[in-house]
C-alpha positions as a printed Julia matrix, in Angstrom:
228×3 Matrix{Float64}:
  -38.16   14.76  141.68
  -35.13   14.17  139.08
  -35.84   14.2   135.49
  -32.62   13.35  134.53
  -28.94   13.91  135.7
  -25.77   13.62  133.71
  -22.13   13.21  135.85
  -18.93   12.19  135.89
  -19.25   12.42  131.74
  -22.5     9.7   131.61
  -25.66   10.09  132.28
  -26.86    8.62  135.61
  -30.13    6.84  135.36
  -30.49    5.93  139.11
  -30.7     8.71  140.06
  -33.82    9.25  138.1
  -37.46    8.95  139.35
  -39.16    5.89  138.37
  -41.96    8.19  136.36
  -39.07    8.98  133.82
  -36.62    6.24  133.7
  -36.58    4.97  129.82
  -38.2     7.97  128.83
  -35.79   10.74  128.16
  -32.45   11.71  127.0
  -29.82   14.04  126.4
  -27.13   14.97  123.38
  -24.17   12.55  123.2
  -22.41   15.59  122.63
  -24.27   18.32  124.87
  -21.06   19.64  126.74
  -19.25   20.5   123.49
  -22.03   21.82  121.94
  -23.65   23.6   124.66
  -26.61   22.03  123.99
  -28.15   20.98  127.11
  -31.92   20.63  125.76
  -33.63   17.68  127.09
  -35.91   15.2   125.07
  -38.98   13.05  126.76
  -40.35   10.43  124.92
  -44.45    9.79  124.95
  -45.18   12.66  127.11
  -48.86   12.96  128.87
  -50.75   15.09  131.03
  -49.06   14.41  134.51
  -45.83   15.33  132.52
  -47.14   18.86  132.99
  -45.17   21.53  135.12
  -42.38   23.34  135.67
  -39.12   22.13  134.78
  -35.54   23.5   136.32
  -32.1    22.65  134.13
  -28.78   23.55  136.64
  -25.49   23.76  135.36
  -22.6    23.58  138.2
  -18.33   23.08  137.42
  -15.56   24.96  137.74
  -16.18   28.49  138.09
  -19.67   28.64  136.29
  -23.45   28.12  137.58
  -26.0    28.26  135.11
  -29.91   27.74  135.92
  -32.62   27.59  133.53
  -36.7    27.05  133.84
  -39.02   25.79  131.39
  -42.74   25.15  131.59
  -44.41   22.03  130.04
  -47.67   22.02  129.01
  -49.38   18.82  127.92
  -52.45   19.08  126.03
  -54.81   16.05  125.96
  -55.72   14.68  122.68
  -59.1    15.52  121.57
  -61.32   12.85  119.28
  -64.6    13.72  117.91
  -66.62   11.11  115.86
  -70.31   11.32  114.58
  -72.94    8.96  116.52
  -73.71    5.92  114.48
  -70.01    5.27  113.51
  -69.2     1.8   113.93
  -66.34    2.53  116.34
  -64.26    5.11  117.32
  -60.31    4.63  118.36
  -59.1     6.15  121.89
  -55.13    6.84  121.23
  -52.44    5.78  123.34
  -48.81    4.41  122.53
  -46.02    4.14  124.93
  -43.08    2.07  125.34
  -42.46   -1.31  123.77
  -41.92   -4.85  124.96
  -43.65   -3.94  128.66
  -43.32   -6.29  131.07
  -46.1    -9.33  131.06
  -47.14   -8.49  134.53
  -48.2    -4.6   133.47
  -51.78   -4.03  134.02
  -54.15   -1.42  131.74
  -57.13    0.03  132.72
  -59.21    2.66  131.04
  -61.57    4.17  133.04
  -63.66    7.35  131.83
  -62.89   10.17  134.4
  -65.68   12.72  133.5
  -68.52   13.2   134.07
  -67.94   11.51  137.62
  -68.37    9.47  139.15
  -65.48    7.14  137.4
  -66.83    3.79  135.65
  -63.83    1.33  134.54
  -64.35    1.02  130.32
  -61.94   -2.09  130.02
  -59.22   -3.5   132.03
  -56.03   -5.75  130.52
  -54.65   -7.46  133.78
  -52.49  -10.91  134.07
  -52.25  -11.34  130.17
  -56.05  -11.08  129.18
  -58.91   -9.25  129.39
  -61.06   -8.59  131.89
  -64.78   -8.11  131.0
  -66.22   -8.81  134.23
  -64.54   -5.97  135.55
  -65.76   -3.67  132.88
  -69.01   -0.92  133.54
  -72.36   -2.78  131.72
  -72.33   -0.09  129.79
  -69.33   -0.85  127.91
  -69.44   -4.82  127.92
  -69.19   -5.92  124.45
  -67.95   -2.24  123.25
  -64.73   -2.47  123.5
  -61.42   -4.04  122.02
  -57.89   -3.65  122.41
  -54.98   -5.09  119.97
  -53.73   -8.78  121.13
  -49.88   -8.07  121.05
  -50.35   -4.27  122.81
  -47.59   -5.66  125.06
  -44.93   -6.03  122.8
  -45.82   -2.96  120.37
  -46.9    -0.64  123.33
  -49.85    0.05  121.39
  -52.5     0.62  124.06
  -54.88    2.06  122.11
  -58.81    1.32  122.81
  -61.64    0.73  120.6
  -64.94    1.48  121.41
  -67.99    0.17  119.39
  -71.28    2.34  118.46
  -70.42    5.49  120.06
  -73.19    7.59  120.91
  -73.56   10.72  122.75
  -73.6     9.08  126.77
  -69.85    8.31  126.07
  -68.54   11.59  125.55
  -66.13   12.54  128.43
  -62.85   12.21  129.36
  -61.0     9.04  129.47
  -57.57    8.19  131.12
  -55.04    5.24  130.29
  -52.77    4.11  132.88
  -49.95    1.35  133.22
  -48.44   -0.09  135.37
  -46.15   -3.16  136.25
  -44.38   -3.93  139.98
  -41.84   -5.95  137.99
  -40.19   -3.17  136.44
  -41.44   -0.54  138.88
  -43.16    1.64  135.59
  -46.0     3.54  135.17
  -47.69    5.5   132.54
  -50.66    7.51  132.26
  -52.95    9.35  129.38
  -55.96   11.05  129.3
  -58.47   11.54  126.32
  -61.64   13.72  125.49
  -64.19   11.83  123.79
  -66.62   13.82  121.43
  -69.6    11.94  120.39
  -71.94   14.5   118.02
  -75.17   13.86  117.95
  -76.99   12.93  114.69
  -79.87   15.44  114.84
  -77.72   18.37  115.98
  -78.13   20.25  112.9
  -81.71   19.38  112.3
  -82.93   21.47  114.78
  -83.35   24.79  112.93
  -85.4    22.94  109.82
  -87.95   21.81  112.1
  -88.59   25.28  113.67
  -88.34   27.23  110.46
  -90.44   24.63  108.4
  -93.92   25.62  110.56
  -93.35   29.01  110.0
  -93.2    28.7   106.13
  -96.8    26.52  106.34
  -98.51   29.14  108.32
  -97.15   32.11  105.65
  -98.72   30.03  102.91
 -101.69   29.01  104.88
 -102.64   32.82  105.22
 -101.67   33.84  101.95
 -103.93   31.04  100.51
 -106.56   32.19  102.77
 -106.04   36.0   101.78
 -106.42   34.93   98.2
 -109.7    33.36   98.47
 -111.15   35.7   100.85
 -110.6    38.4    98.33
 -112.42   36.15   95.6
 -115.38   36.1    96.96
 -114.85   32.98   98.84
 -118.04   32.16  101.6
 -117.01   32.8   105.35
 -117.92   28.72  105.76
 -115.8    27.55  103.03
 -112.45   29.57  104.56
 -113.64   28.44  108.72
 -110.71   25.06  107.82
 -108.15   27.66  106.71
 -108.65   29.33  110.01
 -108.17   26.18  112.15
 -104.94   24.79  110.63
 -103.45   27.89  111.2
């Protein structure tokens, strides 16, 4: 597909695939200068690849490849925070038919978190799981703000979560993914409540030691032995 083409001294935006139109540009200068770098705006995941730049005029042919790697954004929060923010901002003013849904992708199978479709919420489109839980900002068409909220995270919602949208008015589409990671409040506990047993039973014995070597009777140290 075409990223981006520049001819005839302009750049030619029809000739552009819908998946980039709006979303990248070139130097106003880049013939004089050389400079034939490329900038994309808001780039995600599916923006991922390889990339090919050629260069054809009169007596010169120039090639060049570049590979694109998108990392997904990564947001850890501790279970019992009141919320937790999923990121996602892309282009402003979209169109009033555009439709977002947020759906988390993994583990599978795919449950829809909250859907934004004909100018409102939908709730009754939502998984039970996250009825109630989430919110998104009231002008996120205008401000491209797309960003989710989810309320009391807890561990079950860690996974990965994708944000796509789209809109048959102006033939766009956009897509995001996020990792959720929800830590557990007792993660850290563990090692306190295996090593706190250990330190009863050295005292236990050494207590029991101490009185055996008093003179203690065998029938007065018999509850010693049985805790232990």
């Amino acid at each position: 597909m075409t990223v981006h083409k520049y001819h005839a001294g302009s750049d030619q935006p029809d000739a552009r695939d819908q998946f980039y139109r709006e979303r990248n540009e070139m130097r106003d200068d880049s013939l004089k200068t050389g400079d034939l770098s490329l900038t994309l705006k808001q780039p995600t995941d599916r923006d991922t690849g390889k990339y090919i730049c050629r260069v054809e005029g009169k007596g010169i042919k120039r090639k060049k490849t570049v590979l694109l790697r998108v990392m997904n954004r990564v947001v850890e929060v501790e279970e019992g925070a009141e919320s937790v923010q999923l990121p996602f901002t892309t282009t402003q003013n979209l169109p009033e038919d555009a439709t977002v849904v947020w759906k988390r992708i993994d583990p599978v199978p795919s449950v829809l978190v909250h859907v934004y479709e004909n100018g409102s919420d939908q709730p009754h489109k939502q998984h039970q799981v996250y009825r109630d839980r989430t919110k998104m900002n009231e002008d996120l068409l205008r401000t491209g703000d797309l960003s989710l909220t989810l309320k009391q995270p807890t561990d079950g919602d860690s996974g990965e979560y994708s944000c796509s949208v789209s809109s048959k008015e102006r033939s766009i589409s956009r897509e995001t993914t996020v990792l959720l990671k929800v830590k557990g409040q007792y993660e850290n506990i563990s090692l306190s409540l295996v090593v706190c047993p250990w330190l009863t039973v050295l005292s236990l014995q050494g207590e029991f030691r101490s009185r055996i070597k008093q003179g203690t009777s065998g029938t007065e140290a018999a509850p010693l032995i049985r805790l232990l």
